[in-house]
Short mmCIF file of C-alpha atoms and ligand atoms in Angstrom, two decimals:
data_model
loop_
_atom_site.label_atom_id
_atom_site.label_comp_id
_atom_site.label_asym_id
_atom_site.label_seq_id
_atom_site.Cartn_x
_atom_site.Cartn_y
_atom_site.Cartn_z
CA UNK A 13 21.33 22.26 30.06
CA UNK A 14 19.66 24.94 28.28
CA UNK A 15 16.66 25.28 26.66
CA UNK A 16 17.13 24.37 23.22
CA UNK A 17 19.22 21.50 24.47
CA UNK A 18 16.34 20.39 26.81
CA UNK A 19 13.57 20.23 24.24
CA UNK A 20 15.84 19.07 21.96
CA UNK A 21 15.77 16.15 24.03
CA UNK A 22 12.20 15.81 25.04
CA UNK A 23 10.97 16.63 22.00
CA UNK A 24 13.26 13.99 19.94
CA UNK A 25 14.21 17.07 17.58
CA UNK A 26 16.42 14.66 14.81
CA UNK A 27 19.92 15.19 14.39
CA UNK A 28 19.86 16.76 10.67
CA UNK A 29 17.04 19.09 11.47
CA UNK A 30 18.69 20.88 14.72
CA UNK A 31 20.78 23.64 13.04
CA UNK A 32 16.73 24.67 11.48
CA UNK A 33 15.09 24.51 14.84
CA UNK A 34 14.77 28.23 15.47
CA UNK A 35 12.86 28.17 12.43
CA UNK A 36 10.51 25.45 13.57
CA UNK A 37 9.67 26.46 16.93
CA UNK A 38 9.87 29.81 19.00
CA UNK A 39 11.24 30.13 22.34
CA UNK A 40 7.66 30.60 23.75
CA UNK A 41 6.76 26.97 22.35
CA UNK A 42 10.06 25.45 23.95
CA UNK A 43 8.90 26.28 27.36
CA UNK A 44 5.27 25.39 26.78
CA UNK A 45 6.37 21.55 25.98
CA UNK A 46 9.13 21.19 28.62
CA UNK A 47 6.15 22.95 31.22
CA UNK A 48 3.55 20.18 30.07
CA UNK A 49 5.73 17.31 31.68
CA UNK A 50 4.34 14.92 29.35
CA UNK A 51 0.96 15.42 30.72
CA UNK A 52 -2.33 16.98 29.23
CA UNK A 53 -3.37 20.20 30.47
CA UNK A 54 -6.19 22.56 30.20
CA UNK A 55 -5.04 26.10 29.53
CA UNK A 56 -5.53 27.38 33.03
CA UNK A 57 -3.41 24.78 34.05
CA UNK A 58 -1.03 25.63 30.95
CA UNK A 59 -1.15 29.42 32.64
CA UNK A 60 -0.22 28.52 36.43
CA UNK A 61 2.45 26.38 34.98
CA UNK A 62 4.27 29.23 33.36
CA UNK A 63 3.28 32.43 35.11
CA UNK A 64 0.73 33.15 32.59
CA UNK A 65 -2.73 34.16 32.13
CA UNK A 66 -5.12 32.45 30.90
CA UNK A 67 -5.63 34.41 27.96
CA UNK A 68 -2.04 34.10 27.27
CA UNK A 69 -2.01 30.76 27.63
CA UNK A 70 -5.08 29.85 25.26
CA UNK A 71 -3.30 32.02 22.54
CA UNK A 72 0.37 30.47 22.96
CA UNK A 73 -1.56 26.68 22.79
CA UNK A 74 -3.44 27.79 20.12
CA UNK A 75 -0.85 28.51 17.93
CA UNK A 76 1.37 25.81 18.94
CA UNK A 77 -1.63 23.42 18.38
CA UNK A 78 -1.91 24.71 14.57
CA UNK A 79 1.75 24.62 14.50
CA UNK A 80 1.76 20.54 15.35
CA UNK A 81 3.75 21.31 18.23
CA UNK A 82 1.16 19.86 20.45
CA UNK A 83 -2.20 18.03 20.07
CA UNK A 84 -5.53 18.64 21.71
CA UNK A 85 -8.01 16.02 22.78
CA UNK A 86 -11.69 17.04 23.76
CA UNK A 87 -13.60 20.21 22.55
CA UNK A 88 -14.59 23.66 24.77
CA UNK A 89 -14.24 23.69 27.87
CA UNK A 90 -13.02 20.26 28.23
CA UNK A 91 -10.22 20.69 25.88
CA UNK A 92 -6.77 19.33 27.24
CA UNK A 93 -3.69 19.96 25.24
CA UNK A 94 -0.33 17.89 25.21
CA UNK A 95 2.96 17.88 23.44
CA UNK A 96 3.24 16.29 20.40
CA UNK A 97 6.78 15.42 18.47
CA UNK A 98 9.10 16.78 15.73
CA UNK A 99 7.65 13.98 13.81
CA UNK A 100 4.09 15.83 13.95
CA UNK A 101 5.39 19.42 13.73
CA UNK A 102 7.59 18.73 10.73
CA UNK A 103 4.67 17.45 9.05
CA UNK A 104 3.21 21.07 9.96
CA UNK A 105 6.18 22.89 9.27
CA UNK A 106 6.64 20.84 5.46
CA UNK A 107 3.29 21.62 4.40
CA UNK A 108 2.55 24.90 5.39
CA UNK A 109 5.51 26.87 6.69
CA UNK A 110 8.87 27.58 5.12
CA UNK A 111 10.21 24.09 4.69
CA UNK A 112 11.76 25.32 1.24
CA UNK A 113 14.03 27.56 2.59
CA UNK A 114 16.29 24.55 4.12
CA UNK A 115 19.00 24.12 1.80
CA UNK A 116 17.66 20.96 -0.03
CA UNK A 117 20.84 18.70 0.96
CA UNK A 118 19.65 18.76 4.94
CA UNK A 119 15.82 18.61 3.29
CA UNK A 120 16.82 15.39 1.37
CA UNK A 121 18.92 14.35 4.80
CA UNK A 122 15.45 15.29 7.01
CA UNK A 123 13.46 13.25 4.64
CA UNK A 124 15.10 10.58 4.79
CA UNK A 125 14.85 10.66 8.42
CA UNK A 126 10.96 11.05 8.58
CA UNK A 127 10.82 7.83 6.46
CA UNK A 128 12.77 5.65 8.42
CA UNK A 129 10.66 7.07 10.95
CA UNK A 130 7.34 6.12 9.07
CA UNK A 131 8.46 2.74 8.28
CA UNK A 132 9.30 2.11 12.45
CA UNK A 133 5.71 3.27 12.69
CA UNK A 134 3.78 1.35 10.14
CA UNK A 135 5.80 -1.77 9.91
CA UNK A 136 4.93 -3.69 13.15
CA UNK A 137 1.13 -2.99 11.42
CA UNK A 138 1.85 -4.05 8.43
CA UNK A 139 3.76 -7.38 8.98
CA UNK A 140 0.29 -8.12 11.14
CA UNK A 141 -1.70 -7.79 7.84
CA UNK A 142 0.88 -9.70 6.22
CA UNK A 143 1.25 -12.74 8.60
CA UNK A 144 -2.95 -12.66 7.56
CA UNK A 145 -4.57 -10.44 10.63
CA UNK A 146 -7.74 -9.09 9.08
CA UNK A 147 -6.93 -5.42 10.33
CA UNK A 148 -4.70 -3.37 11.64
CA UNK A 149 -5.20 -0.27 13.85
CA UNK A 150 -3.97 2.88 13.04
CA UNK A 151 -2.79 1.95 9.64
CA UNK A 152 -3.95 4.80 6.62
CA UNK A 153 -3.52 3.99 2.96
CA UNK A 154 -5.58 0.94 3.50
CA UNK A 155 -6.35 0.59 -0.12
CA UNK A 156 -5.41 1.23 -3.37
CA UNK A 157 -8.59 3.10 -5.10
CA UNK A 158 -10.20 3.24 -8.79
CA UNK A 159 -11.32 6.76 -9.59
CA UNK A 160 -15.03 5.62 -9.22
CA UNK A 161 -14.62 4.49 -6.09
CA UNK A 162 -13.01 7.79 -4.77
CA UNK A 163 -16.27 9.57 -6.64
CA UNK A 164 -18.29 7.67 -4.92
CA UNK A 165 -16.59 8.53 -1.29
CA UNK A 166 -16.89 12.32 -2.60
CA UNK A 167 -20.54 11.92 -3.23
CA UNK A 168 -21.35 10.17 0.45
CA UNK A 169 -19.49 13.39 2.30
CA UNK A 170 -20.47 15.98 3.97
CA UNK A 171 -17.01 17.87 4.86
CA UNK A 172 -14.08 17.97 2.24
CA UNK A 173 -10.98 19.53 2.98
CA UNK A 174 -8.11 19.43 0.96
CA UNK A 175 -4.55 19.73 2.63
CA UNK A 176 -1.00 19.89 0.72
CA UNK A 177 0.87 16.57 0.36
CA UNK A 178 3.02 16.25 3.00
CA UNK A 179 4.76 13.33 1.21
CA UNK A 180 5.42 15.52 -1.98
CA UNK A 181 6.27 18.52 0.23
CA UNK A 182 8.93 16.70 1.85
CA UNK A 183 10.23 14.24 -0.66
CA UNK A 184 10.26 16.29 -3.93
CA UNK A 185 11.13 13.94 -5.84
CA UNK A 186 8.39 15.06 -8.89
CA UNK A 187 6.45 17.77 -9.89
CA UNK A 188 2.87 16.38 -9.70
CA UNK A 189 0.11 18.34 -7.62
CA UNK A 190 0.77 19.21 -4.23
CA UNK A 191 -2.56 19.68 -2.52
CA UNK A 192 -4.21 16.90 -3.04
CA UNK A 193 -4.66 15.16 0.33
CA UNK A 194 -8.34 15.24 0.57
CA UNK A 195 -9.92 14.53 4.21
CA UNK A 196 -13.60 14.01 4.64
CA UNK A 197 -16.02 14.49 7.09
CA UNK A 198 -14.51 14.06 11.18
CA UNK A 199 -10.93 14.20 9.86
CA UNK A 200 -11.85 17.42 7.64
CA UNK A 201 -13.01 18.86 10.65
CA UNK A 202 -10.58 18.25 12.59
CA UNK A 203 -8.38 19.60 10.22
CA UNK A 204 -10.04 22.96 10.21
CA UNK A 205 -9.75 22.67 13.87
CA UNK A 206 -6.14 22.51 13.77
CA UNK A 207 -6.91 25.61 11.07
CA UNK A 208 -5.35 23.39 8.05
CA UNK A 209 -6.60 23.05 5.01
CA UNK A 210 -9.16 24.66 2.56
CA UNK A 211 -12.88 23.85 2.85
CA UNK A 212 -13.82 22.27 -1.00
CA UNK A 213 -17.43 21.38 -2.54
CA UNK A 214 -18.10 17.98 -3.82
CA UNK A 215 -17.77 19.27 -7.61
CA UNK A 216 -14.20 21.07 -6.31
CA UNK A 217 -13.27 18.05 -4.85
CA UNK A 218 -14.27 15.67 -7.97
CA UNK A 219 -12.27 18.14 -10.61
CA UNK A 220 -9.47 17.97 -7.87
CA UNK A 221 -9.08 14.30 -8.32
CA UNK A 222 -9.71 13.64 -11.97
CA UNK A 223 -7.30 16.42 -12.25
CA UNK A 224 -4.92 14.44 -9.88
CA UNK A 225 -5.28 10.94 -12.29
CA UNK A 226 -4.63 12.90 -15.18
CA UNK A 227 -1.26 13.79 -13.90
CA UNK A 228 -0.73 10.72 -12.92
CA UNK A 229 -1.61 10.48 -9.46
CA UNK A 230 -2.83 6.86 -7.99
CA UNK A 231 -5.94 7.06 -5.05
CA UNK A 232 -5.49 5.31 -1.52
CA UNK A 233 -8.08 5.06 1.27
CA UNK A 234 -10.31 3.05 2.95
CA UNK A 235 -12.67 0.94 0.72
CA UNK A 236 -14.55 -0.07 3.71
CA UNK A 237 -15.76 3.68 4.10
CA UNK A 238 -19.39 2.87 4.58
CA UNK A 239 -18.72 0.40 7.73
CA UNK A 240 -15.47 2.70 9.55
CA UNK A 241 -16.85 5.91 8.48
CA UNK A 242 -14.92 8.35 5.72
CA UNK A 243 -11.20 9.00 6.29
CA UNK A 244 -8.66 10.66 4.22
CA UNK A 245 -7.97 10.26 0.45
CA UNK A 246 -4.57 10.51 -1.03
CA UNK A 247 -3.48 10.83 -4.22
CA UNK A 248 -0.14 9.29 -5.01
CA UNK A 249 3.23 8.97 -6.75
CA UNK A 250 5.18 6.16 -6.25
CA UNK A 251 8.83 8.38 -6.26
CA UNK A 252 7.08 10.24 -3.47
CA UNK A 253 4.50 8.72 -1.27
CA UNK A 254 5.95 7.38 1.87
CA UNK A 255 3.02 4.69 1.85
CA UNK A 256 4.37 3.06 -1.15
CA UNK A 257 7.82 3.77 -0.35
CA UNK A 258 7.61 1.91 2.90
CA UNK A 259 5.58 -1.21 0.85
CA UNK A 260 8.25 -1.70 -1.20
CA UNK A 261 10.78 -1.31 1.33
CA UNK A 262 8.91 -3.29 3.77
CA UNK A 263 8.04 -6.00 0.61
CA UNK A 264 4.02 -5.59 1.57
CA UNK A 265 3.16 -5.40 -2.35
CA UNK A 266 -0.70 -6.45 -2.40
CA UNK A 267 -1.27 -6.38 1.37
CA UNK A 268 -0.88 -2.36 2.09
CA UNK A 269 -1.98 -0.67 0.43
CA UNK A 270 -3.98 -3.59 -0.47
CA UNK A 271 -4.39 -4.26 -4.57
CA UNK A 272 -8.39 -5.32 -4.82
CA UNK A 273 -7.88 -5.36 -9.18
CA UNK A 274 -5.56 -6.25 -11.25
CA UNK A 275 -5.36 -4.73 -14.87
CA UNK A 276 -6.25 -7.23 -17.63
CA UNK A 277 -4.79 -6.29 -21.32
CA UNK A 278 -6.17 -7.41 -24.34
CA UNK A 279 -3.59 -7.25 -27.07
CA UNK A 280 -6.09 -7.21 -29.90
CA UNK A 281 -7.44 -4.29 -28.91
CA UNK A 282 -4.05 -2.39 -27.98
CA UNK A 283 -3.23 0.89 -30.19
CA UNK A 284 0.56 0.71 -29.25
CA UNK A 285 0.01 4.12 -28.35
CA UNK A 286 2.22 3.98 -25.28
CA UNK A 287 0.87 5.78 -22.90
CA UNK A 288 0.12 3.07 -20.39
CA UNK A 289 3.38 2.52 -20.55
CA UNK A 290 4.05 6.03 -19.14
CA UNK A 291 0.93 5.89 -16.64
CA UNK A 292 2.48 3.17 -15.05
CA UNK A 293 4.15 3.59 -11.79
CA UNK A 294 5.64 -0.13 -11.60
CA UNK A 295 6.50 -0.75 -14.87
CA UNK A 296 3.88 -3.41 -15.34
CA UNK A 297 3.17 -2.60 -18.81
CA UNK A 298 6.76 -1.60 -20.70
CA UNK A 299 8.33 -1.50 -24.03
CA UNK A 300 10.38 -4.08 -24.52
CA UNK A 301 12.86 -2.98 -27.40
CA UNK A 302 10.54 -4.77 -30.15
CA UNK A 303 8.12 -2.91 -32.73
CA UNK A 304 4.90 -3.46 -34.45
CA UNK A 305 3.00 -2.09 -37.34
CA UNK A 306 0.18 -0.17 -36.68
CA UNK A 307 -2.38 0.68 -38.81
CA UNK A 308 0.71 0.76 -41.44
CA UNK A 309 3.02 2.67 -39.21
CA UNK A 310 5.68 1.49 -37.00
CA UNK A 311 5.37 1.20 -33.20
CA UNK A 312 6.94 -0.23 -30.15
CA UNK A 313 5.94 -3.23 -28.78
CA UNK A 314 3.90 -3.07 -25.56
CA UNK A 315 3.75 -6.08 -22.93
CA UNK A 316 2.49 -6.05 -19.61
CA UNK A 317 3.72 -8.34 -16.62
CA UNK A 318 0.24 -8.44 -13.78
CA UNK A 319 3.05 -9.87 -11.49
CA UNK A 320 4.00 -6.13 -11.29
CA UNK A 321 0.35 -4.76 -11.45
CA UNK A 322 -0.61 -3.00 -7.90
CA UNK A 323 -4.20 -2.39 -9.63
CA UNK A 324 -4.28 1.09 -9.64
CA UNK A 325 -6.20 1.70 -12.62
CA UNK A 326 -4.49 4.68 -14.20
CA UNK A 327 -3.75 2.66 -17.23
CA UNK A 328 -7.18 1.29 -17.78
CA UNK A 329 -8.84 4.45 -17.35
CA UNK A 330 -6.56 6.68 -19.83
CA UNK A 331 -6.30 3.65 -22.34
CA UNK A 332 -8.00 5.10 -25.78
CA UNK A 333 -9.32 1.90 -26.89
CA UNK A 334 -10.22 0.29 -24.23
CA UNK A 335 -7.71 -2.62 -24.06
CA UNK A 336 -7.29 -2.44 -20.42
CA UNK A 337 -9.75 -3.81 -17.97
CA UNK A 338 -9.17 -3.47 -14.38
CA UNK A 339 -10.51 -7.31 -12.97
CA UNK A 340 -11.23 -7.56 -9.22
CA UNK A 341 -8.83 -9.79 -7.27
CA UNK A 342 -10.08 -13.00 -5.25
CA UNK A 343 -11.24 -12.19 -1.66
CA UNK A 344 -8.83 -12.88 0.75
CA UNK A 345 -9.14 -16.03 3.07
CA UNK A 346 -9.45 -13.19 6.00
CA UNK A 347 -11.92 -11.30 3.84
CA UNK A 348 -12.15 -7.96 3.63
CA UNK A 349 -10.92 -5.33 5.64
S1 SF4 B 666 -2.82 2.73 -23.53
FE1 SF4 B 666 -4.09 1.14 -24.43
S2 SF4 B 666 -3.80 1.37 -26.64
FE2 SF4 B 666 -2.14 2.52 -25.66
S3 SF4 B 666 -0.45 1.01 -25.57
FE3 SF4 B 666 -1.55 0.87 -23.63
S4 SF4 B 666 -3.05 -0.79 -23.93
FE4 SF4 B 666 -2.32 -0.16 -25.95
S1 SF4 B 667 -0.61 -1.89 -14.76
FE1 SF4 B 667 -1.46 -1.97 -12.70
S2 SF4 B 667 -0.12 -0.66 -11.47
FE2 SF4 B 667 0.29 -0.17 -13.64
S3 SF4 B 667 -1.07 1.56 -14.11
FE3 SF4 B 667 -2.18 -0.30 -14.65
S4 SF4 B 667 -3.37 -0.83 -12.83
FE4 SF4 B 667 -1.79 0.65 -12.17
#
């Protein structure tokens, strides 16, 4: 077997991303992950393994570590280092590294491959919250964000780094910002460990995500911030996100991400101007063929349906007269989580 074949294997490289590998990983990086036996090793281990020195070896795990090709656990001296999986360094590769020059037939083909992947990962989590379990480790997204709320996340951190969207990078699917995954605090750091991402200051970060709900962009994280600590904000697209993707396709609407509001409309107050109607991701507020006057003019009719609502907010907040409230939901029976 040779060595592309082998690491093919051990590193699970999928089927419609093999004719890109030599783009993805070096011949150097093969050997490193097939010499780690699925074990974690310090680089002077790394260096007897493969005949190297030490020096060498630091600087080939280095770059394979900001690569995604392998992960590190422990700082200084006590670092260890182990492979990781095509799932991680595609991730690497799509946000940073020339995932655009795949001809976008095998990109669409890849994508669809990471999904399925995604969904195997989160959906065994997910059915837990589901069947009512009041958490579920390793889950992200936990919940579906108002803008305030992210401020307010913003405003309690001390690190902010914002990475690209690896969901956008790899889907493409729409043309809204790109880097707008914004970690905070241990995962920023560890993110500028890895050498990813661009350090931002609370006011960078805050124009970042208005910015990001003006073009439409919806804001997931963990509400319970200031009991688990601060994790990751995203900003997302429904064509794109794998998140929602996977909710829909999983049928987890309300439970993950979890909807804490539902928009309320108030008819009397509505303009007809429409543009809830194109802020909304799920088609919960839509034209329905009908028109009204306004104000002497003709519009179309507006209704909304809060059986589609995933309480994002991004109508409420845009809405020029204030027609749209965004009402909390009922606790859940497991409360909060
Ligand atoms: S954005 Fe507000 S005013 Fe415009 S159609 Fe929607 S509810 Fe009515
Ligand atoms: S109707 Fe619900 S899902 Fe649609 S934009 Fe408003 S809050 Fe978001």
């Amino acid at each position: 077997m040779t060595l592309t074949e082998e690491f093919i294997r051990v590193f699970d490289v999928w089927e419609p991303a093999r004719p890109y590998l030599p783009m993805m990983v070096d011949e150097a990086e093969m050997a490193l992950v097939l010499a780690m036996r699925g074990e974690a090793l310090s680089p002077s281990q790394v260096a007897q393994r493969m005949g190297l020195s030490v020096e060498q070896a630091e600087g080939l795990l280095q770059r394979a570590y900001r690569r995604g090709i392998v992960n590190k656990s422990g700082e200084g001296e006590g670092a260890t280092y182990s492979a990781a999986d095509f799932y991680t360094r595609l991730d690497v590769f799509a946000k940073y590294e020339n995932w655009d020059d795949i001809p976008p037939a095998d990109r669409k083909a890849i994508h669809r491959r990471y999904l399925d992947e995604f969904i195997a990962r989160v959906r065994p989590k997910v059915e837990q919250l589901m069947a009512g379990a009041p958490s579920a480790d390793g889950l992200h997204n936990n919940d579906i964000l108002l803008l305030y709320e992210v401020e307010e996340m913003l405003d309690a951190a001390t690190d902010i780094v914002v990475q690209p969207c690896d969901c956008r990078r790899l889907a493409q699917n729409c043309d809204r910002p790109v880097e707008t995954c914004i970690w905070l605090d241990k995962s920023a750091r560890e993110a500028l460990d890895r050498g990813h991402g661009r350090r931002l200051t609370r006011d960078e970060a805050k124009a970042l995500v208005r910015r990001a709900d003006r073009k439409g962009l919806m804001h997931t994280g963990d509400s319970q911030w200031r009991t688990n600590g601060l994790s990751p904000i995203c900003n997302c697209c429904a064509c794109d996100c794998y998140p929602f993707t996977a909710a829909r396709e999983i049928g987890s609407k309300g439970v993950w991400p979890r909807s804490r509001y539902v928009a309320a409309y108030d008819r009397d107050a509505c303009a007809f101007c429409g543009l809830c109607v194109r802020r909304c991701h799920f088609g919960a507020f839509y034209h329905d063929g009908g028109e009204v006057t306004v104000a002497g003019k003709t519009a179309r009719n507006v209704q909304f349906d809060p059986a589609l609502c995933w309480g994002c907010g991004l109508c409420a907040n845009s809405c020029p007269t204030g027609a749209i409230v965004m009402r909390p939901l009922a606790p859940t029976p497991e409360g909060t989580r």
